[in-house]
Amino acid sequence: MSGDPDSTSPIVLEPQEVPGRAAMPVEGRDGSDAVSGRDAFVAWGARSDVGLVRSHNEDSFLLRAPLFAVCDGMGGHAAGEVASSLAVDTIAAKAPAIADDTLLGAAVEAANVAIIDGAEAGVGKPGMGCTASCAVIKGNQMAVAHVGDSRIYLLRQGSLVRVTHDHSYVEELVDAGEITADEARVHPSRSIITRALGSDRDMYADHFTIEVRNGDRVILCSDGLSGMVGDHEIETLAVSSATPQAAADKLVSAALTAGGSDNVTVIVVDVLDDGQRTKRRRAFFRSLFRAILVAACLVAACTAAFAAFANGSYYLADNDGTVAIYQGVQGDLLGIPLSGVLETTTVEVDDLPQTVQQQLEEGIPFQSEEDARDAVESYRDQIDADKTRAAQTADTVTAEEGDEAETQQTDAAAGDAGQGADASASQAGGEGA
Ligand code: CA
């Protein structure tokens, strides 16, 4: 997204000295363009303002999360804004979707070539150029590619750190210790840029990756902010703003309040989720899944071992009044029986001795099916033997009872004969008297 092209319309141009002046409102200003948004990982707010001196806005900016960029155009009307617009379009097309600073640097270098090619093809004006400060914020990484004197700052726990190095003459003086950063902002040669897009096909972009965390606030800006407002004030305003848009608005307002002598563009990005929480959550669920898998394997192994044991176990038990051979072990697991009838027999439980009947109630275990069958056969033999014995006993008793009855009959017959003889004798005696 680029700055509002309508912002080239003439506006108030007076530069102003502003110490102690009330902050200038930015809402609703002509030539001011604000955009905010958010996704699951970052929230952003941006504002680009033509300022109080320039007649048109040569800055362009790009908000395409996770990619953010500010390009400050130069070359005058119908040149600077064309260069910066070409740059953000090329960077948007070429930038990686991941925090790879090498690829991001290559995108900036492609934008450089696009501007040179464009100028040669009659797009914009010869000599047009721009800066480029880009960031891809993905997870806990921020890839940065940078050329020129636009800037990227990182605000962490209330402290502001500039992460880019200006490619400018005054920055070299600051590096050499000849002037201070505050002196650089008002130095007469402050607009001399030592590296920019649009002039040298071999130009290269600074690029690097830094770590970001939840709660970090990233600020990308053109020198319309950093040239007007000191780092300490930028830090104070950024810390005191609740939202990225509020921070962008306050910073632009501060630049205008300080004079607004240049176009000013500010993008503020808050890191909401650096992915570490998600990573930890995923790691937790991975561990949990592994633990469940191990537990399931253990249960499966135990079940298999138990099944093997149960399949090799046999016992005899009462099955509705007859002895049956069971495979498995007696009882159940969570309602699932651990054994089943392998074979029924005709051996009646009631025919067995009382002690065996009691054992059958609990089940009589055997090491093998053959042992169980042998036991059944022995019961059958025992029952047969008992029955034979009982039958023999019954025969003996019957025979004895028969003999006794016969004896009694013989005795009775003998008694009857005696009585007849006595009667005959008596009769004969009577007759003799
Ligand atoms: Ca500028």
mmCIF file of C-alpha atoms in Angstrom, residues 64-418:
data_model
loop_
_atom_site.group_PDB
_atom_site.id
_atom_site.type_symbol
_atom_site.label_atom_id
_atom_site.label_comp_id
_atom_site.label_asym_id
_atom_site.label_seq_id
_atom_site.Cartn_x
_atom_site.Cartn_y
_atom_site.Cartn_z
ATOM 1 C CA ARG A 64 1.038 -6.917 4.130
ATOM 2 C CA ALA A 65 1.587 -8.921 7.307
ATOM 3 C CA PRO A 66 4.037 -10.421 8.001
ATOM 4 C CA LEU A 67 5.746 -7.963 5.619
ATOM 5 C CA PHE A 68 6.010 -4.252 6.423
ATOM 6 C CA ALA A 69 7.968 -1.578 4.577
ATOM 7 C CA VAL A 70 8.579 2.143 4.418
ATOM 8 C CA CYS A 71 10.137 3.770 1.355
ATOM 9 C CA ASP A 72 11.013 7.446 1.290
ATOM 10 C CA GLY A 73 11.076 8.749 -2.267
ATOM 11 C CA MET A 74 13.379 11.450 -3.608
ATOM 12 C CA GLY A 75 13.732 13.224 -6.907
ATOM 13 C CA GLY A 76 10.964 15.749 -6.696
ATOM 14 C CA HIS A 77 7.389 15.818 -7.811
ATOM 15 C CA ALA A 78 6.357 12.916 -10.091
ATOM 16 C CA ALA A 79 9.654 11.167 -9.309
ATOM 17 C CA GLY A 80 10.102 10.436 -5.604
ATOM 18 C CA GLU A 81 6.610 9.029 -5.113
ATOM 19 C CA VAL A 82 6.962 6.999 -8.329
ATOM 20 C CA ALA A 83 10.255 5.515 -7.091
ATOM 21 C CA SER A 84 8.898 4.708 -3.629
ATOM 22 C CA SER A 85 5.705 3.270 -5.086
ATOM 23 C CA LEU A 86 7.674 1.094 -7.530
ATOM 24 C CA ALA A 87 9.844 -0.041 -4.640
ATOM 25 C CA VAL A 88 6.988 -1.169 -2.367
ATOM 26 C CA ASP A 89 5.253 -2.901 -5.274
ATOM 27 C CA THR A 90 8.428 -4.811 -6.166
ATOM 28 C CA ILE A 91 9.204 -5.653 -2.548
ATOM 29 C CA ALA A 92 5.612 -6.884 -2.077
ATOM 30 C CA ALA A 93 6.017 -9.132 -5.111
ATOM 31 C CA LYS A 94 9.488 -10.451 -4.283
ATOM 32 C CA ALA A 95 9.631 -10.612 -0.494
ATOM 33 C CA PRO A 96 9.599 -14.030 1.192
ATOM 34 C CA ALA A 97 6.696 -15.168 3.338
ATOM 35 C CA ILE A 98 9.159 -16.269 6.001
ATOM 36 C CA ALA A 99 11.697 -14.311 8.030
ATOM 37 C CA ASP A 100 14.553 -14.863 5.570
ATOM 38 C CA ASP A 101 16.622 -11.681 5.479
ATOM 39 C CA THR A 102 18.719 -12.802 2.494
ATOM 40 C CA LEU A 103 15.603 -13.157 0.367
ATOM 41 C CA LEU A 104 14.224 -9.907 1.767
ATOM 42 C CA GLY A 105 17.490 -8.147 0.870
ATOM 43 C CA ALA A 106 17.205 -9.630 -2.625
ATOM 44 C CA ALA A 107 13.671 -8.184 -2.873
ATOM 45 C CA VAL A 108 15.021 -4.716 -2.033
ATOM 46 C CA GLU A 109 17.792 -5.151 -4.592
ATOM 47 C CA ALA A 110 15.160 -6.161 -7.167
ATOM 48 C CA ALA A 111 13.264 -2.971 -6.304
ATOM 49 C CA ASN A 112 16.451 -1.014 -6.980
ATOM 50 C CA VAL A 113 16.710 -2.562 -10.446
ATOM 51 C CA ALA A 114 13.005 -1.944 -11.069
ATOM 52 C CA ILE A 115 13.432 1.764 -10.334
ATOM 53 C CA ILE A 116 16.487 2.077 -12.597
ATOM 54 C CA ASP A 117 14.696 0.134 -15.354
ATOM 55 C CA GLY A 118 11.600 2.258 -14.845
ATOM 56 C CA ALA A 119 13.547 5.527 -15.138
ATOM 57 C CA GLU A 120 15.217 4.247 -18.315
ATOM 58 C CA ALA A 121 11.801 3.312 -19.690
ATOM 59 C CA GLY A 122 10.445 6.773 -18.993
ATOM 60 C CA VAL A 123 8.530 5.945 -15.817
ATOM 61 C CA GLY A 124 8.908 8.786 -13.334
ATOM 62 C CA LYS A 125 12.041 10.869 -13.864
ATOM 63 C CA PRO A 126 15.732 10.137 -14.341
ATOM 64 C CA GLY A 127 17.598 10.197 -11.060
ATOM 65 C CA MET A 128 14.545 9.287 -8.999
ATOM 66 C CA GLY A 129 15.245 7.057 -6.013
ATOM 67 C CA CYS A 130 14.130 6.065 -2.572
ATOM 68 C CA THR A 131 15.077 4.458 0.697
ATOM 69 C CA ALA A 132 13.725 1.104 1.820
ATOM 70 C CA SER A 133 13.306 -0.250 5.344
ATOM 71 C CA CYS A 134 11.507 -3.605 5.386
ATOM 72 C CA ALA A 135 10.709 -6.210 7.973
ATOM 73 C CA VAL A 136 9.180 -9.681 7.845
ATOM 74 C CA ILE A 137 7.976 -10.586 11.340
ATOM 75 C CA LYS A 138 7.275 -14.279 11.572
ATOM 76 C CA GLY A 139 7.165 -16.191 14.820
ATOM 77 C CA ASN A 140 9.973 -14.959 17.035
ATOM 78 C CA GLN A 141 12.104 -13.800 14.114
ATOM 79 C CA MET A 142 12.230 -10.447 12.383
ATOM 80 C CA ALA A 143 14.101 -10.341 9.080
ATOM 81 C CA VAL A 144 15.230 -6.850 8.158
ATOM 82 C CA ALA A 145 16.454 -5.423 4.859
ATOM 83 C CA HIS A 146 17.449 -1.804 4.717
ATOM 84 C CA VAL A 147 18.881 0.904 2.481
ATOM 85 C CA GLY A 148 19.013 4.671 3.149
ATOM 86 C CA ASP A 149 18.008 6.773 6.142
ATOM 87 C CA SER A 150 14.553 5.458 6.936
ATOM 88 C CA ARG A 151 14.668 3.522 10.196
ATOM 89 C CA ILE A 152 13.460 0.509 12.109
ATOM 90 C CA TYR A 153 13.296 0.627 15.904
ATOM 91 C CA LEU A 154 12.489 -2.083 18.398
ATOM 92 C CA LEU A 155 10.750 -1.164 21.651
ATOM 93 C CA ARG A 156 11.094 -3.874 24.270
ATOM 94 C CA GLN A 157 10.026 -3.488 27.894
ATOM 95 C CA GLY A 158 10.019 0.288 27.639
ATOM 96 C CA SER A 159 13.422 0.620 25.972
ATOM 97 C CA LEU A 160 13.853 1.756 22.382
ATOM 98 C CA VAL A 161 16.681 0.377 20.268
ATOM 99 C CA ARG A 162 17.372 1.352 16.679
ATOM 100 C CA VAL A 163 18.102 -1.783 14.675
ATOM 101 C CA THR A 164 19.035 -0.157 11.339
ATOM 102 C CA HIS A 165 22.033 1.964 10.491
ATOM 103 C CA ASP A 166 21.441 5.101 8.389
ATOM 104 C CA HIS A 167 23.240 5.241 5.064
ATOM 105 C CA SER A 168 23.822 8.982 5.352
ATOM 106 C CA TYR A 169 26.664 11.452 5.558
ATOM 107 C CA VAL A 170 25.697 12.633 9.046
ATOM 108 C CA GLU A 171 25.533 9.036 10.321
ATOM 109 C CA GLU A 172 29.154 8.640 9.217
ATOM 110 C CA LEU A 173 30.017 11.777 11.176
ATOM 111 C CA VAL A 174 28.217 10.360 14.213
ATOM 112 C CA ASP A 175 30.056 7.039 13.772
ATOM 113 C CA ALA A 176 33.347 8.961 13.574
ATOM 114 C CA GLY A 177 32.448 10.729 16.814
ATOM 115 C CA GLU A 178 32.484 14.134 15.161
ATOM 116 C CA ILE A 179 28.874 15.026 15.936
ATOM 117 C CA THR A 180 26.133 13.692 18.193
ATOM 118 C CA ALA A 181 22.887 12.100 17.060
ATOM 119 C CA ASP A 182 20.985 15.243 18.103
ATOM 120 C CA GLU A 183 23.404 17.421 16.104
ATOM 121 C CA ALA A 184 22.923 15.114 13.110
ATOM 122 C CA ARG A 185 19.192 15.876 13.073
ATOM 123 C CA VAL A 186 19.853 19.593 12.472
ATOM 124 C CA HIS A 187 23.077 19.280 10.495
ATOM 125 C CA PRO A 188 22.988 21.208 7.176
ATOM 126 C CA SER A 189 24.114 18.079 5.291
ATOM 127 C CA ARG A 190 21.575 15.805 6.961
ATOM 128 C CA SER A 191 19.799 15.077 3.678
ATOM 129 C CA ILE A 192 22.862 13.571 1.982
ATOM 130 C CA ILE A 193 22.236 9.853 1.594
ATOM 131 C CA THR A 194 25.177 7.572 0.893
ATOM 132 C CA ARG A 195 23.153 4.585 -0.327
ATOM 133 C CA ALA A 196 19.726 4.509 -1.948
ATOM 134 C CA LEU A 197 17.652 2.634 -4.489
ATOM 135 C CA GLY A 198 17.605 3.956 -8.062
ATOM 136 C CA SER A 199 21.172 4.944 -8.871
ATOM 137 C CA ASP A 200 23.496 1.937 -8.844
ATOM 138 C CA ARG A 201 22.551 -1.461 -10.271
ATOM 139 C CA ASP A 202 25.137 -3.086 -7.960
ATOM 140 C CA MET A 203 23.640 -1.525 -4.860
ATOM 141 C CA TYR A 204 23.230 -4.011 -2.011
ATOM 142 C CA ALA A 205 20.893 -3.959 0.946
ATOM 143 C CA ASP A 206 21.861 -4.418 4.575
ATOM 144 C CA HIS A 207 20.041 -7.466 5.850
ATOM 145 C CA PHE A 208 19.920 -9.398 9.093
ATOM 146 C CA THR A 209 17.513 -11.214 11.368
ATOM 147 C CA ILE A 210 16.819 -10.482 15.027
ATOM 148 C CA GLU A 211 14.706 -12.207 17.625
ATOM 149 C CA VAL A 212 11.378 -10.689 18.668
ATOM 150 C CA ARG A 213 9.099 -11.610 21.563
ATOM 151 C CA ASN A 214 5.510 -11.208 22.613
ATOM 152 C CA GLY A 215 4.954 -7.599 23.687
ATOM 153 C CA ASP A 216 7.671 -6.147 21.452
ATOM 154 C CA ARG A 217 6.709 -3.066 19.433
ATOM 155 C CA VAL A 218 8.442 -2.474 16.089
ATOM 156 C CA ILE A 219 8.516 0.993 14.528
ATOM 157 C CA LEU A 220 9.364 1.647 10.876
ATOM 158 C CA CYS A 221 9.585 5.290 9.840
ATOM 159 C CA SER A 222 10.842 7.705 7.254
ATOM 160 C CA ASP A 223 13.255 10.438 8.268
ATOM 161 C CA GLY A 224 10.268 12.772 8.473
ATOM 162 C CA LEU A 225 9.921 11.320 11.986
ATOM 163 C CA SER A 226 13.505 10.567 13.016
ATOM 164 C CA GLY A 227 14.771 13.871 11.566
ATOM 165 C CA MET A 228 12.237 15.846 13.601
ATOM 166 C CA VAL A 229 11.863 13.845 16.813
ATOM 167 C CA GLY A 230 14.667 12.502 18.982
ATOM 168 C CA ASP A 231 14.889 8.834 19.898
ATOM 169 C CA HIS A 232 14.084 9.565 23.539
ATOM 170 C CA GLU A 233 10.790 11.247 22.616
ATOM 171 C CA ILE A 234 9.982 8.461 20.158
ATOM 172 C CA GLU A 235 10.499 6.004 23.011
ATOM 173 C CA THR A 236 8.296 8.015 25.406
ATOM 174 C CA LEU A 237 5.456 8.329 22.891
ATOM 175 C CA ALA A 238 5.657 4.694 21.797
ATOM 176 C CA VAL A 239 5.635 3.452 25.402
ATOM 177 C CA SER A 240 2.647 5.609 26.340
ATOM 178 C CA SER A 241 0.418 4.464 23.454
ATOM 179 C CA ALA A 242 -2.070 1.689 24.025
ATOM 180 C CA THR A 243 -2.407 0.575 20.404
ATOM 181 C CA PRO A 244 -0.110 0.540 17.357
ATOM 182 C CA GLN A 245 -2.374 3.059 15.615
ATOM 183 C CA ALA A 246 -2.332 5.371 18.635
ATOM 184 C CA ALA A 247 1.466 5.152 18.661
ATOM 185 C CA ALA A 248 1.713 5.904 14.921
ATOM 186 C CA ASP A 249 -0.654 8.849 15.304
ATOM 187 C CA LYS A 250 1.233 10.270 18.294
ATOM 188 C CA LEU A 251 4.569 9.953 16.512
ATOM 189 C CA VAL A 252 3.302 11.632 13.341
ATOM 190 C CA SER A 253 1.698 14.307 15.475
ATOM 191 C CA ALA A 254 5.033 14.862 17.235
ATOM 192 C CA ALA A 255 6.797 15.246 13.882
ATOM 193 C CA LEU A 256 4.212 17.794 12.767
ATOM 194 C CA THR A 257 4.382 19.562 16.092
ATOM 195 C CA ALA A 258 8.167 19.756 15.697
ATOM 196 C CA GLY A 259 7.725 21.476 12.345
ATOM 197 C CA GLY A 260 6.649 18.776 9.924
ATOM 198 C CA SER A 261 9.298 19.885 7.457
ATOM 199 C CA ASP A 262 9.272 16.538 5.614
ATOM 200 C CA ASN A 263 6.810 13.863 4.666
ATOM 201 C CA VAL A 264 6.402 11.628 7.701
ATOM 202 C CA THR A 265 5.458 7.954 7.593
ATOM 203 C CA VAL A 266 5.268 5.661 10.620
ATOM 204 C CA ILE A 267 4.319 1.996 10.837
ATOM 205 C CA VAL A 268 3.965 0.486 14.317
ATOM 206 C CA VAL A 269 3.724 -3.297 14.656
ATOM 207 C CA ASP A 270 2.999 -5.084 17.936
ATOM 208 C CA VAL A 271 4.108 -8.706 18.312
ATOM 209 C CA LEU A 272 1.105 -10.528 19.763
ATOM 210 C CA ASP A 273 2.220 -14.119 19.369
ATOM 211 C CA ASP A 274 5.839 -14.969 18.686
ATOM 212 C CA GLY A 275 4.873 -18.626 18.227
ATOM 213 C CA GLN A 276 6.671 -19.775 21.362
ATOM 214 C CA ARG A 277 3.416 -20.323 23.239
ATOM 215 C CA THR A 278 2.076 -22.301 20.280
ATOM 216 C CA LYS A 279 5.360 -24.198 20.107
ATOM 217 C CA ARG A 280 5.189 -25.020 23.819
ATOM 218 C CA ARG A 281 1.542 -26.059 23.456
ATOM 219 C CA ARG A 282 2.426 -28.279 20.501
ATOM 220 C CA ALA A 283 5.371 -29.762 22.422
ATOM 221 C CA PHE A 284 3.037 -30.510 25.340
ATOM 222 C CA PHE A 285 0.490 -32.243 23.096
ATOM 223 C CA ARG A 286 3.287 -34.131 21.326
ATOM 224 C CA SER A 287 4.550 -35.402 24.709
ATOM 225 C CA LEU A 288 1.013 -36.255 25.775
ATOM 226 C CA PHE A 289 0.412 -38.129 22.521
ATOM 227 C CA ARG A 290 3.681 -40.028 22.967
ATOM 228 C CA ALA A 291 2.732 -40.954 26.548
ATOM 229 C CA ILE A 292 -0.702 -42.152 25.403
ATOM 230 C CA LEU A 293 0.913 -44.131 22.594
ATOM 231 C CA VAL A 294 3.377 -45.778 24.997
ATOM 232 C CA ALA A 295 0.538 -46.561 27.446
ATOM 233 C CA ALA A 296 -1.570 -47.998 24.604
ATOM 234 C CA CYS A 297 1.362 -50.163 23.463
ATOM 235 C CA LEU A 298 1.874 -51.388 27.037
ATOM 236 C CA VAL A 299 -1.827 -52.198 27.377
ATOM 237 C CA ALA A 300 -1.772 -53.981 24.007
ATOM 238 C CA ALA A 301 1.352 -55.942 24.986
ATOM 239 C CA CYS A 302 -0.154 -56.892 28.369
ATOM 240 C CA THR A 303 -3.423 -57.866 26.694
ATOM 241 C CA ALA A 304 -1.585 -60.008 24.153
ATOM 242 C CA ALA A 305 0.486 -61.651 26.893
ATOM 243 C CA PHE A 306 -2.598 -62.239 28.994
ATOM 244 C CA ALA A 307 -4.516 -63.608 25.999
ATOM 245 C CA ALA A 308 -1.632 -66.003 25.295
ATOM 246 C CA PHE A 309 -1.659 -67.079 28.942
ATOM 247 C CA ALA A 310 -5.463 -67.368 29.005
ATOM 248 C CA ASN A 311 -5.530 -69.383 25.790
ATOM 249 C CA GLY A 312 -3.063 -71.857 27.333
ATOM 250 C CA SER A 313 -5.155 -72.252 30.503
ATOM 251 C CA TYR A 314 -7.947 -74.799 31.068
ATOM 252 C CA TYR A 315 -10.247 -75.657 33.912
ATOM 253 C CA LEU A 316 -13.222 -77.857 34.720
ATOM 254 C CA ALA A 317 -16.369 -76.334 36.131
ATOM 255 C CA ASP A 318 -20.069 -76.929 36.580
ATOM 256 C CA ASN A 319 -21.975 -76.052 33.404
ATOM 257 C CA ASP A 320 -25.690 -76.305 34.221
ATOM 258 C CA GLY A 321 -25.309 -79.548 36.139
ATOM 259 C CA THR A 322 -22.704 -81.265 33.983
ATOM 260 C CA VAL A 323 -18.924 -80.978 34.019
ATOM 261 C CA ALA A 324 -17.512 -78.809 31.166
ATOM 262 C CA ILE A 325 -13.963 -78.094 29.970
ATOM 263 C CA TYR A 326 -13.284 -74.330 29.832
ATOM 264 C CA GLN A 327 -10.434 -72.515 28.048
ATOM 265 C CA GLY A 328 -9.071 -69.342 29.675
ATOM 266 C CA VAL A 329 -9.234 -68.198 33.247
ATOM 267 C CA GLN A 330 -12.258 -67.780 35.424
ATOM 268 C CA GLY A 331 -13.725 -64.311 35.956
ATOM 269 C CA ASP A 332 -14.067 -61.222 33.742
ATOM 270 C CA LEU A 333 -12.307 -57.946 32.958
ATOM 271 C CA LEU A 334 -14.627 -54.921 32.813
ATOM 272 C CA GLY A 335 -17.512 -57.264 32.119
ATOM 273 C CA ILE A 336 -15.679 -59.162 29.376
ATOM 274 C CA PRO A 337 -15.450 -62.902 30.205
ATOM 275 C CA LEU A 338 -11.902 -64.234 30.184
ATOM 276 C CA SER A 339 -12.833 -67.815 29.328
ATOM 277 C CA GLY A 340 -15.297 -69.876 27.295
ATOM 278 C CA VAL A 341 -16.667 -73.437 27.158
ATOM 279 C CA LEU A 342 -14.350 -75.606 25.091
ATOM 280 C CA GLU A 343 -16.353 -78.806 25.441
ATOM 281 C CA THR A 344 -19.349 -80.059 27.372
ATOM 282 C CA THR A 345 -19.518 -83.586 28.848
ATOM 283 C CA THR A 346 -22.236 -85.961 30.059
ATOM 284 C CA VAL A 347 -20.646 -86.255 33.495
ATOM 285 C CA GLU A 348 -23.299 -85.208 35.998
ATOM 286 C CA VAL A 349 -21.957 -83.042 38.795
ATOM 287 C CA ASP A 350 -24.391 -84.618 41.271
ATOM 288 C CA ASP A 351 -22.814 -88.027 40.608
ATOM 289 C CA LEU A 352 -19.434 -86.813 41.832
ATOM 290 C CA PRO A 353 -18.231 -86.830 45.441
ATOM 291 C CA GLN A 354 -19.196 -83.790 47.527
ATOM 292 C CA THR A 355 -15.590 -82.518 47.701
ATOM 293 C CA VAL A 356 -15.225 -82.574 43.908
ATOM 294 C CA GLN A 357 -18.546 -80.746 43.505
ATOM 295 C CA GLN A 358 -17.238 -77.977 45.771
ATOM 296 C CA GLN A 359 -13.993 -77.742 43.763
ATOM 297 C CA LEU A 360 -15.976 -77.528 40.516
ATOM 298 C CA GLU A 361 -17.815 -74.474 41.845
ATOM 299 C CA GLU A 362 -14.474 -72.629 41.961
ATOM 300 C CA GLY A 363 -13.063 -74.306 38.858
ATOM 301 C CA ILE A 364 -10.352 -76.952 38.828
ATOM 302 C CA PRO A 365 -7.381 -75.648 36.777
ATOM 303 C CA PHE A 366 -5.231 -77.782 34.459
ATOM 304 C CA GLN A 367 -2.032 -77.098 32.561
ATOM 305 C CA SER A 368 -3.352 -78.575 29.329
ATOM 306 C CA GLU A 369 -6.522 -79.593 27.556
ATOM 307 C CA GLU A 370 -5.355 -83.221 27.702
ATOM 308 C CA ASP A 371 -5.039 -83.131 31.496
ATOM 309 C CA ALA A 372 -8.573 -81.725 31.718
ATOM 310 C CA ARG A 373 -9.910 -84.516 29.468
ATOM 311 C CA ASP A 374 -8.083 -87.142 31.544
ATOM 312 C CA ALA A 375 -9.718 -85.753 34.663
ATOM 313 C CA VAL A 376 -13.165 -85.960 33.048
ATOM 314 C CA GLU A 377 -12.480 -89.583 32.083
ATOM 315 C CA SER A 378 -11.363 -90.378 35.612
ATOM 316 C CA TYR A 379 -14.605 -88.857 36.931
ATOM 317 C CA ARG A 380 -16.554 -90.932 34.453
ATOM 318 C CA ASP A 381 -14.664 -94.106 35.516
ATOM 319 C CA GLN A 382 -15.173 -93.267 39.139
ATOM 320 C CA ILE A 383 -18.903 -92.734 38.607
ATOM 321 C CA ASP A 384 -19.159 -95.986 36.602
ATOM 322 C CA ALA A 385 -17.276 -97.826 39.299
ATOM 323 C CA ASP A 386 -19.522 -96.348 41.966
ATOM 324 C CA LYS A 387 -22.586 -97.314 39.971
ATOM 325 C CA THR A 388 -21.319 -100.849 39.415
ATOM 326 C CA ARG A 389 -20.517 -101.160 43.064
ATOM 327 C CA ALA A 390 -23.938 -99.839 43.978
ATOM 328 C CA ALA A 391 -25.579 -102.266 41.569
ATOM 329 C CA GLN A 392 -23.596 -105.168 43.005
ATOM 330 C CA THR A 393 -24.530 -104.105 46.486
ATOM 331 C CA ALA A 394 -28.130 -103.893 45.437
ATOM 332 C CA ASP A 395 -27.940 -107.408 43.890
ATOM 333 C CA THR A 396 -26.372 -108.804 47.028
ATOM 334 C CA VAL A 397 -29.015 -107.213 49.180
ATOM 335 C CA THR A 398 -31.735 -108.533 46.880
ATOM 336 C CA ALA A 399 -30.245 -112.030 46.936
ATOM 337 C CA GLU A 400 -29.949 -112.019 50.709
ATOM 338 C CA GLU A 401 -33.453 -110.751 51.029
ATOM 339 C CA GLY A 402 -34.558 -113.585 48.666
ATOM 340 C CA ASP A 403 -32.707 -116.203 50.731
ATOM 341 C CA GLU A 404 -34.198 -114.862 53.920
ATOM 342 C CA ALA A 405 -37.676 -114.965 52.461
ATOM 343 C CA GLU A 406 -37.116 -118.510 51.290
ATOM 344 C CA THR A 407 -35.868 -119.548 54.708
ATOM 345 C CA GLN A 408 -38.871 -117.966 56.316
ATOM 346 C CA GLN A 409 -41.157 -119.836 53.896
ATOM 347 C CA THR A 410 -39.385 -123.159 54.651
ATOM 348 C CA ASP A 411 -39.675 -122.538 58.355
ATOM 349 C CA ALA A 412 -43.311 -121.724 57.973
ATOM 350 C CA ALA A 413 -43.921 -124.897 55.986
ATOM 351 C CA ALA A 414 -42.113 -126.990 58.567
ATOM 352 C CA GLY A 415 -44.212 -125.397 61.312
ATOM 353 C CA ASP A 416 -47.396 -126.268 59.452
ATOM 354 C CA ALA A 417 -46.282 -129.922 59.095
ATOM 355 C CA GLY A 418 -45.544 -130.215 62.839
#
